[in-house]
Amino acid sequence: MKNLVKIWDSPTRLFHWLLVILFGFMWYSGETGNYLDLHMKSGMLILSLILFRLIWGFIGSTSSRFSNFISPVGAIKHALTLFKRDPEVNAGHNPLGGLMVIAMLVMLALQAGVGLFSSDLVLTEGPLFNLVDEETAEEMTDYHYLGFEILLYLTGLHVAAIVFYRIVKRTNLVKPMITGKADWPQDQAKPKLMFKNPFIALLVLIVSIATVFGGVTYLSGL
Ligand code: HEM
Ligand code: HEM
């Protein structure tokens, strides 16, 4: 019989899958140049989601808190046991995966941040394009291209790590990110996790969206 234990709250799961959908759209719209207006709006939504995740990493449920998965020493220890074929469950990200999570969040924030100043120098200008001179805007656009390359590598590594866990460690990480629950070994004590009310997350999300969209509108009028 399965011994299911809740490890991810709904806000963190929604955050993740929304990010995946938006990232796919950013890729399509950026590369083809179609829907660039929506590309910019969705990019600002990604920035809002990252701000939400940053705040949730301090005040959210136990498994979503940075303090629960940021541990450089833990990451080294984890790396040493990476090729052990035993199934492995964590009440959240393992410390090595945690580093990856931080790298992705920082890269996404930088990518969306420089996007605000980017331009194709023909038809489309980011909302803060006018705040910088043309040379800086060109540089920002170059960083926007480079940032995306880096993000593609990080995402590739991210998905490869998940496949590695499935095949080598026989651990399914995707299911808990969808359902919130992991199959916990019968012989291990269940983790003691605190889950925050999702309405608090909704409030944080609204504040994050208002901050990003309000802030950009204010700055673009300067
Ligand atoms: C279909 C492709 C993807 C799958 C199957 C997938 C799956 C997962 C899984 C299973 C986790 C939890 C890992 C763990 O248990 O430690 C996770 C976390 C994460 N993934 Fe993905 N992912 C995908 C694509 C992406 C993309 C495209 C991005 C962003 C560019 C992304 C960003 C993240 C982030 C930031 C986290 C940390 C979540 C948090 O703590 O808030 N993922 N992903
Ligand atoms: C994480 C969020 C974002 C991702 C993944 C992303 C991705 C991309 C990609 C792949 C391109 C095409 C690059 C190329 O032609 O090789 C692009 C172009 C562009 N992006 Fe983004 N972007 C993001 C956020 C933003 C934001 C927030 C804005 C502005 C509000 C923005 C504005 C632009 C503009 C103006 C272009 C056109 C540049 C050109 O065609 O020369 N992006 N983006």
mmCIF file with all atom_site columns, C-alpha atoms in Angstrom, residues 5-158:
data_model
loop_
_atom_site.group_PDB
_atom_site.id
_atom_site.type_symbol
_atom_site.label_atom_id
_atom_site.label_alt_id
_atom_site.label_comp_id
_atom_site.label_asym_id
_atom_site.label_entity_id
_atom_site.label_seq_id
_atom_site.pdbx_PDB_ins_code
_atom_site.Cartn_x
_atom_site.Cartn_y
_atom_site.Cartn_z
_atom_site.occupancy
_atom_site.B_iso_or_equiv
_atom_site.pdbx_formal_charge
_atom_site.auth_seq_id
_atom_site.auth_comp_id
_atom_site.auth_asym_id
_atom_site.auth_atom_id
_atom_site.pdbx_PDB_model_num
ATOM 1   C CA . VAL A 1 5   ? 2.710  12.323 2.277   1.00 0.00 ? 5   VAL A CA 1
ATOM 2   C CA . LYS A 1 6   ? 2.030  15.897 1.206   1.00 0.00 ? 6   LYS A CA 1
ATOM 3   C CA . ILE A 1 7   ? 5.306  17.671 0.432   1.00 0.00 ? 7   ILE A CA 1
ATOM 4   C CA . TRP A 1 8   ? 4.414  20.574 -1.931  1.00 0.00 ? 8   TRP A CA 1
ATOM 5   C CA . ASP A 1 9   ? 1.734  23.207 -1.323  1.00 0.00 ? 9   ASP A CA 1
ATOM 6   C CA . SER A 1 10  ? -0.578 24.259 -4.163  1.00 0.00 ? 10  SER A CA 1
ATOM 7   C CA . PRO A 1 11  ? 0.940  27.770 -4.631  1.00 0.00 ? 11  PRO A CA 1
ATOM 8   C CA . THR A 1 12  ? 4.417  26.331 -5.300  1.00 0.00 ? 12  THR A CA 1
ATOM 9   C CA . ARG A 1 13  ? 3.006  23.757 -7.737  1.00 0.00 ? 13  ARG A CA 1
ATOM 10  C CA . LEU A 1 14  ? 0.921  26.351 -9.566  1.00 0.00 ? 14  LEU A CA 1
ATOM 11  C CA . PHE A 1 15  ? 3.945  28.664 -9.660  1.00 0.00 ? 15  PHE A CA 1
ATOM 12  C CA . HIS A 1 16  ? 6.001  25.923 -11.311 1.00 0.00 ? 16  HIS A CA 1
ATOM 13  C CA . TRP A 1 17  ? 3.567  24.810 -13.997 1.00 0.00 ? 17  TRP A CA 1
ATOM 14  C CA . LEU A 1 18  ? 2.565  28.372 -14.840 1.00 0.00 ? 18  LEU A CA 1
ATOM 15  C CA . LEU A 1 19  ? 6.270  29.170 -15.235 1.00 0.00 ? 19  LEU A CA 1
ATOM 16  C CA . VAL A 1 20  ? 6.718  26.180 -17.575 1.00 0.00 ? 20  VAL A CA 1
ATOM 17  C CA . ILE A 1 21  ? 3.784  27.303 -19.781 1.00 0.00 ? 21  ILE A CA 1
ATOM 18  C CA . LEU A 1 22  ? 4.967  30.928 -19.840 1.00 0.00 ? 22  LEU A CA 1
ATOM 19  C CA . PHE A 1 23  ? 8.547  29.877 -20.591 1.00 0.00 ? 23  PHE A CA 1
ATOM 20  C CA . GLY A 1 24  ? 7.324  27.892 -23.618 1.00 0.00 ? 24  GLY A CA 1
ATOM 21  C CA . PHE A 1 25  ? 5.419  30.937 -24.825 1.00 0.00 ? 25  PHE A CA 1
ATOM 22  C CA . MET A 1 26  ? 8.432  33.249 -24.281 1.00 0.00 ? 26  MET A CA 1
ATOM 23  C CA . TRP A 1 27  ? 10.551 30.891 -26.350 1.00 0.00 ? 27  TRP A CA 1
ATOM 24  C CA . TYR A 1 28  ? 8.027  30.755 -29.195 1.00 0.00 ? 28  TYR A CA 1
ATOM 25  C CA . SER A 1 29  ? 7.177  34.471 -29.220 1.00 0.00 ? 29  SER A CA 1
ATOM 26  C CA . GLY A 1 30  ? 10.806 35.598 -28.769 1.00 0.00 ? 30  GLY A CA 1
ATOM 27  C CA . GLU A 1 31  ? 12.225 33.401 -31.528 1.00 0.00 ? 31  GLU A CA 1
ATOM 28  C CA . THR A 1 32  ? 9.447  34.006 -34.072 1.00 0.00 ? 32  THR A CA 1
ATOM 29  C CA . GLY A 1 33  ? 8.813  37.661 -33.213 1.00 0.00 ? 33  GLY A CA 1
ATOM 30  C CA . ASN A 1 34  ? 5.053  36.858 -33.125 1.00 0.00 ? 34  ASN A CA 1
ATOM 31  C CA . TYR A 1 35  ? 2.992  38.349 -30.299 1.00 0.00 ? 35  TYR A CA 1
ATOM 32  C CA . LEU A 1 36  ? 5.940  40.425 -28.995 1.00 0.00 ? 36  LEU A CA 1
ATOM 33  C CA . ASP A 1 37  ? 3.495  42.670 -27.092 1.00 0.00 ? 37  ASP A CA 1
ATOM 34  C CA . LEU A 1 38  ? 2.207  39.642 -25.240 1.00 0.00 ? 38  LEU A CA 1
ATOM 35  C CA . HIS A 1 39  ? 5.831  38.470 -24.862 1.00 0.00 ? 39  HIS A CA 1
ATOM 36  C CA . MET A 1 40  ? 6.553  41.626 -22.876 1.00 0.00 ? 40  MET A CA 1
ATOM 37  C CA . LYS A 1 41  ? 3.417  41.321 -20.727 1.00 0.00 ? 41  LYS A CA 1
ATOM 38  C CA . SER A 1 42  ? 4.117  37.621 -20.023 1.00 0.00 ? 42  SER A CA 1
ATOM 39  C CA . GLY A 1 43  ? 7.745  38.473 -19.240 1.00 0.00 ? 43  GLY A CA 1
ATOM 40  C CA . MET A 1 44  ? 6.539  40.943 -16.633 1.00 0.00 ? 44  MET A CA 1
ATOM 41  C CA . LEU A 1 45  ? 4.218  38.254 -15.292 1.00 0.00 ? 45  LEU A CA 1
ATOM 42  C CA . ILE A 1 46  ? 7.251  35.938 -14.985 1.00 0.00 ? 46  ILE A CA 1
ATOM 43  C CA . LEU A 1 47  ? 9.045  38.712 -13.085 1.00 0.00 ? 47  LEU A CA 1
ATOM 44  C CA . SER A 1 48  ? 6.013  38.972 -10.767 1.00 0.00 ? 48  SER A CA 1
ATOM 45  C CA . LEU A 1 49  ? 6.017  35.195 -10.264 1.00 0.00 ? 49  LEU A CA 1
ATOM 46  C CA . ILE A 1 50  ? 9.714  35.275 -9.351  1.00 0.00 ? 50  ILE A CA 1
ATOM 47  C CA . LEU A 1 51  ? 9.048  38.085 -6.840  1.00 0.00 ? 51  LEU A CA 1
ATOM 48  C CA . PHE A 1 52  ? 6.185  36.001 -5.424  1.00 0.00 ? 52  PHE A CA 1
ATOM 49  C CA . ARG A 1 53  ? 8.481  32.940 -5.176  1.00 0.00 ? 53  ARG A CA 1
ATOM 50  C CA . LEU A 1 54  ? 11.176 35.025 -3.476  1.00 0.00 ? 54  LEU A CA 1
ATOM 51  C CA . ILE A 1 55  ? 8.739  36.164 -0.777  1.00 0.00 ? 55  ILE A CA 1
ATOM 52  C CA . TRP A 1 56  ? 7.212  32.663 -0.507  1.00 0.00 ? 56  TRP A CA 1
ATOM 53  C CA . GLY A 1 57  ? 10.736 31.338 0.018   1.00 0.00 ? 57  GLY A CA 1
ATOM 54  C CA . PHE A 1 58  ? 10.820 33.278 3.309   1.00 0.00 ? 58  PHE A CA 1
ATOM 55  C CA . ILE A 1 59  ? 7.231  33.183 4.554   1.00 0.00 ? 59  ILE A CA 1
ATOM 56  C CA . GLY A 1 60  ? 5.748  30.166 2.728   1.00 0.00 ? 60  GLY A CA 1
ATOM 57  C CA . SER A 1 61  ? 5.254  26.499 3.643   1.00 0.00 ? 61  SER A CA 1
ATOM 58  C CA . THR A 1 62  ? 8.238  24.637 5.112   1.00 0.00 ? 62  THR A CA 1
ATOM 59  C CA . SER A 1 63  ? 9.197  22.735 1.935   1.00 0.00 ? 63  SER A CA 1
ATOM 60  C CA . SER A 1 64  ? 9.150  25.921 -0.159  1.00 0.00 ? 64  SER A CA 1
ATOM 61  C CA . ARG A 1 65  ? 11.403 27.914 2.174   1.00 0.00 ? 65  ARG A CA 1
ATOM 62  C CA . PHE A 1 66  ? 14.945 28.621 1.029   1.00 0.00 ? 66  PHE A CA 1
ATOM 63  C CA . SER A 1 67  ? 16.226 27.656 4.482   1.00 0.00 ? 67  SER A CA 1
ATOM 64  C CA . ASN A 1 68  ? 14.834 24.167 3.819   1.00 0.00 ? 68  ASN A CA 1
ATOM 65  C CA . PHE A 1 69  ? 16.974 23.540 0.750   1.00 0.00 ? 69  PHE A CA 1
ATOM 66  C CA . ILE A 1 70  ? 19.879 26.008 0.611   1.00 0.00 ? 70  ILE A CA 1
ATOM 67  C CA . SER A 1 71  ? 22.884 24.275 2.127   1.00 0.00 ? 71  SER A CA 1
ATOM 68  C CA . PRO A 1 72  ? 26.259 24.341 0.311   1.00 0.00 ? 72  PRO A CA 1
ATOM 69  C CA . VAL A 1 73  ? 27.654 21.641 2.621   1.00 0.00 ? 73  VAL A CA 1
ATOM 70  C CA . GLY A 1 74  ? 24.511 19.559 2.113   1.00 0.00 ? 74  GLY A CA 1
ATOM 71  C CA . ALA A 1 75  ? 24.909 19.991 -1.648  1.00 0.00 ? 75  ALA A CA 1
ATOM 72  C CA . ILE A 1 76  ? 28.476 18.598 -1.561  1.00 0.00 ? 76  ILE A CA 1
ATOM 73  C CA . LYS A 1 77  ? 27.379 15.666 0.619   1.00 0.00 ? 77  LYS A CA 1
ATOM 74  C CA . HIS A 1 78  ? 24.486 15.015 -1.730  1.00 0.00 ? 78  HIS A CA 1
ATOM 75  C CA . ALA A 1 79  ? 26.761 15.105 -4.783  1.00 0.00 ? 79  ALA A CA 1
ATOM 76  C CA . LEU A 1 80  ? 28.905 12.360 -3.215  1.00 0.00 ? 80  LEU A CA 1
ATOM 77  C CA . THR A 1 81  ? 25.920 9.992  -3.008  1.00 0.00 ? 81  THR A CA 1
ATOM 78  C CA . LEU A 1 82  ? 24.412 10.995 -6.345  1.00 0.00 ? 82  LEU A CA 1
ATOM 79  C CA . PHE A 1 83  ? 25.094 7.717  -8.121  1.00 0.00 ? 83  PHE A CA 1
ATOM 80  C CA . LYS A 1 84  ? 23.745 5.488  -5.353  1.00 0.00 ? 84  LYS A CA 1
ATOM 81  C CA . ARG A 1 85  ? 20.876 3.646  -6.936  1.00 0.00 ? 85  ARG A CA 1
ATOM 82  C CA . ASP A 1 86  ? 18.618 3.694  -3.858  1.00 0.00 ? 86  ASP A CA 1
ATOM 83  C CA . PRO A 1 87  ? 15.304 5.497  -4.208  1.00 0.00 ? 87  PRO A CA 1
ATOM 84  C CA . GLU A 1 88  ? 15.440 8.822  -2.425  1.00 0.00 ? 88  GLU A CA 1
ATOM 85  C CA . VAL A 1 89  ? 12.670 10.958 -1.044  1.00 0.00 ? 89  VAL A CA 1
ATOM 86  C CA . ASN A 1 90  ? 13.027 14.500 0.225   1.00 0.00 ? 90  ASN A CA 1
ATOM 87  C CA . ALA A 1 91  ? 10.455 16.667 1.917   1.00 0.00 ? 91  ALA A CA 1
ATOM 88  C CA . GLY A 1 92  ? 11.231 19.345 -0.676  1.00 0.00 ? 92  GLY A CA 1
ATOM 89  C CA . HIS A 1 93  ? 14.244 19.921 -2.910  1.00 0.00 ? 93  HIS A CA 1
ATOM 90  C CA . ASN A 1 94  ? 17.454 18.101 -2.064  1.00 0.00 ? 94  ASN A CA 1
ATOM 91  C CA . PRO A 1 95  ? 20.329 20.582 -1.423  1.00 0.00 ? 95  PRO A CA 1
ATOM 92  C CA . LEU A 1 96  ? 21.917 19.959 -4.844  1.00 0.00 ? 96  LEU A CA 1
ATOM 93  C CA . GLY A 1 97  ? 18.594 20.469 -6.627  1.00 0.00 ? 97  GLY A CA 1
ATOM 94  C CA . GLY A 1 98  ? 18.158 23.536 -4.422  1.00 0.00 ? 98  GLY A CA 1
ATOM 95  C CA . LEU A 1 99  ? 21.245 25.151 -5.973  1.00 0.00 ? 99  LEU A CA 1
ATOM 96  C CA . MET A 1 100 ? 19.769 24.508 -9.389  1.00 0.00 ? 100 MET A CA 1
ATOM 97  C CA . VAL A 1 101 ? 16.473 26.084 -8.313  1.00 0.00 ? 101 VAL A CA 1
ATOM 98  C CA . ILE A 1 102 ? 18.265 29.243 -7.147  1.00 0.00 ? 102 ILE A CA 1
ATOM 99  C CA . ALA A 1 103 ? 20.287 29.412 -10.387 1.00 0.00 ? 103 ALA A CA 1
ATOM 100 C CA . MET A 1 104 ? 17.087 29.175 -12.436 1.00 0.00 ? 104 MET A CA 1
ATOM 101 C CA . LEU A 1 105 ? 15.225 31.773 -10.375 1.00 0.00 ? 105 LEU A CA 1
ATOM 102 C CA . VAL A 1 106 ? 18.141 34.254 -10.558 1.00 0.00 ? 106 VAL A CA 1
ATOM 103 C CA . MET A 1 107 ? 18.591 33.693 -14.308 1.00 0.00 ? 107 MET A CA 1
ATOM 104 C CA . LEU A 1 108 ? 14.861 34.124 -14.977 1.00 0.00 ? 108 LEU A CA 1
ATOM 105 C CA . ALA A 1 109 ? 14.821 37.377 -12.995 1.00 0.00 ? 109 ALA A CA 1
ATOM 106 C CA . LEU A 1 110 ? 17.871 38.706 -14.892 1.00 0.00 ? 110 LEU A CA 1
ATOM 107 C CA . GLN A 1 111 ? 16.415 37.623 -18.239 1.00 0.00 ? 111 GLN A CA 1
ATOM 108 C CA . ALA A 1 112 ? 13.093 39.356 -17.598 1.00 0.00 ? 112 ALA A CA 1
ATOM 109 C CA . GLY A 1 113 ? 14.912 42.353 -16.057 1.00 0.00 ? 113 GLY A CA 1
ATOM 110 C CA . VAL A 1 114 ? 17.098 43.033 -19.112 1.00 0.00 ? 114 VAL A CA 1
ATOM 111 C CA . GLY A 1 115 ? 14.083 42.320 -21.357 1.00 0.00 ? 115 GLY A CA 1
ATOM 112 C CA . LEU A 1 116 ? 12.536 45.540 -20.030 1.00 0.00 ? 116 LEU A CA 1
ATOM 113 C CA . PHE A 1 117 ? 15.338 47.496 -21.745 1.00 0.00 ? 117 PHE A CA 1
ATOM 114 C CA . SER A 1 118 ? 15.583 45.319 -24.881 1.00 0.00 ? 118 SER A CA 1
ATOM 115 C CA . SER A 1 119 ? 14.497 46.238 -28.364 1.00 0.00 ? 119 SER A CA 1
ATOM 116 C CA . ASP A 1 120 ? 14.616 44.826 -31.869 1.00 0.00 ? 120 ASP A CA 1
ATOM 117 C CA . LEU A 1 121 ? 15.547 48.417 -32.834 1.00 0.00 ? 121 LEU A CA 1
ATOM 118 C CA . VAL A 1 122 ? 12.797 48.325 -35.462 1.00 0.00 ? 122 VAL A CA 1
ATOM 119 C CA . LEU A 1 123 ? 9.257  47.922 -34.157 1.00 0.00 ? 123 LEU A CA 1
ATOM 120 C CA . THR A 1 124 ? 9.316  46.717 -30.571 1.00 0.00 ? 124 THR A CA 1
ATOM 121 C CA . GLU A 1 125 ? 10.805 48.400 -27.538 1.00 0.00 ? 125 GLU A CA 1
ATOM 122 C CA . GLY A 1 126 ? 10.791 47.135 -23.970 1.00 0.00 ? 126 GLY A CA 1
ATOM 123 C CA . PRO A 1 127 ? 8.837  49.473 -21.638 1.00 0.00 ? 127 PRO A CA 1
ATOM 124 C CA . LEU A 1 128 ? 12.015 50.887 -20.046 1.00 0.00 ? 128 LEU A CA 1
ATOM 125 C CA . PHE A 1 129 ? 13.912 51.232 -23.334 1.00 0.00 ? 129 PHE A CA 1
ATOM 126 C CA . ASN A 1 130 ? 13.633 55.039 -23.185 1.00 0.00 ? 130 ASN A CA 1
ATOM 127 C CA . LEU A 1 131 ? 15.454 55.195 -19.848 1.00 0.00 ? 131 LEU A CA 1
ATOM 128 C CA . VAL A 1 132 ? 18.770 54.165 -21.446 1.00 0.00 ? 132 VAL A CA 1
ATOM 129 C CA . ASP A 1 133 ? 20.729 55.284 -24.512 1.00 0.00 ? 133 ASP A CA 1
ATOM 130 C CA . GLU A 1 134 ? 20.671 53.243 -27.709 1.00 0.00 ? 134 GLU A CA 1
ATOM 131 C CA . GLU A 1 135 ? 24.078 51.654 -27.114 1.00 0.00 ? 135 GLU A CA 1
ATOM 132 C CA . THR A 1 136 ? 23.020 50.395 -23.661 1.00 0.00 ? 136 THR A CA 1
ATOM 133 C CA . ALA A 1 137 ? 19.734 49.108 -25.114 1.00 0.00 ? 137 ALA A CA 1
ATOM 134 C CA . GLU A 1 138 ? 21.697 47.140 -27.730 1.00 0.00 ? 138 GLU A CA 1
ATOM 135 C CA . GLU A 1 139 ? 23.877 45.694 -24.967 1.00 0.00 ? 139 GLU A CA 1
ATOM 136 C CA . MET A 1 140 ? 20.778 44.753 -22.964 1.00 0.00 ? 140 MET A CA 1
ATOM 137 C CA . THR A 1 141 ? 19.314 43.055 -26.034 1.00 0.00 ? 141 THR A CA 1
ATOM 138 C CA . ASP A 1 142 ? 22.558 41.061 -26.431 1.00 0.00 ? 142 ASP A CA 1
ATOM 139 C CA . TYR A 1 143 ? 22.287 40.022 -22.770 1.00 0.00 ? 143 TYR A CA 1
ATOM 140 C CA . HIS A 1 144 ? 18.652 39.073 -23.439 1.00 0.00 ? 144 HIS A CA 1
ATOM 141 C CA . TYR A 1 145 ? 19.812 36.680 -26.186 1.00 0.00 ? 145 TYR A CA 1
ATOM 142 C CA . LEU A 1 146 ? 22.683 35.323 -24.086 1.00 0.00 ? 146 LEU A CA 1
ATOM 143 C CA . GLY A 1 147 ? 20.450 34.962 -21.018 1.00 0.00 ? 147 GLY A CA 1
ATOM 144 C CA . PHE A 1 148 ? 18.050 32.832 -22.983 1.00 0.00 ? 148 PHE A CA 1
ATOM 145 C CA . GLU A 1 149 ? 20.858 30.514 -24.154 1.00 0.00 ? 149 GLU A CA 1
ATOM 146 C CA . ILE A 1 150 ? 21.946 30.077 -20.533 1.00 0.00 ? 150 ILE A CA 1
ATOM 147 C CA . LEU A 1 151 ? 18.338 29.454 -19.473 1.00 0.00 ? 151 LEU A CA 1
ATOM 148 C CA . LEU A 1 152 ? 17.972 26.787 -22.152 1.00 0.00 ? 152 LEU A CA 1
ATOM 149 C CA . TYR A 1 153 ? 21.069 24.986 -20.817 1.00 0.00 ? 153 TYR A CA 1
ATOM 150 C CA . LEU A 1 154 ? 19.823 25.271 -17.234 1.00 0.00 ? 154 LEU A CA 1
ATOM 151 C CA . THR A 1 155 ? 16.371 23.991 -18.199 1.00 0.00 ? 155 THR A CA 1
ATOM 152 C CA . GLY A 1 156 ? 17.918 21.126 -20.166 1.00 0.00 ? 156 GLY A CA 1
ATOM 153 C CA . LEU A 1 157 ? 20.023 20.183 -17.152 1.00 0.00 ? 157 LEU A CA 1
ATOM 154 C CA . HIS A 1 158 ? 16.957 20.540 -14.904 1.00 0.00 ? 158 HIS A CA 1
#
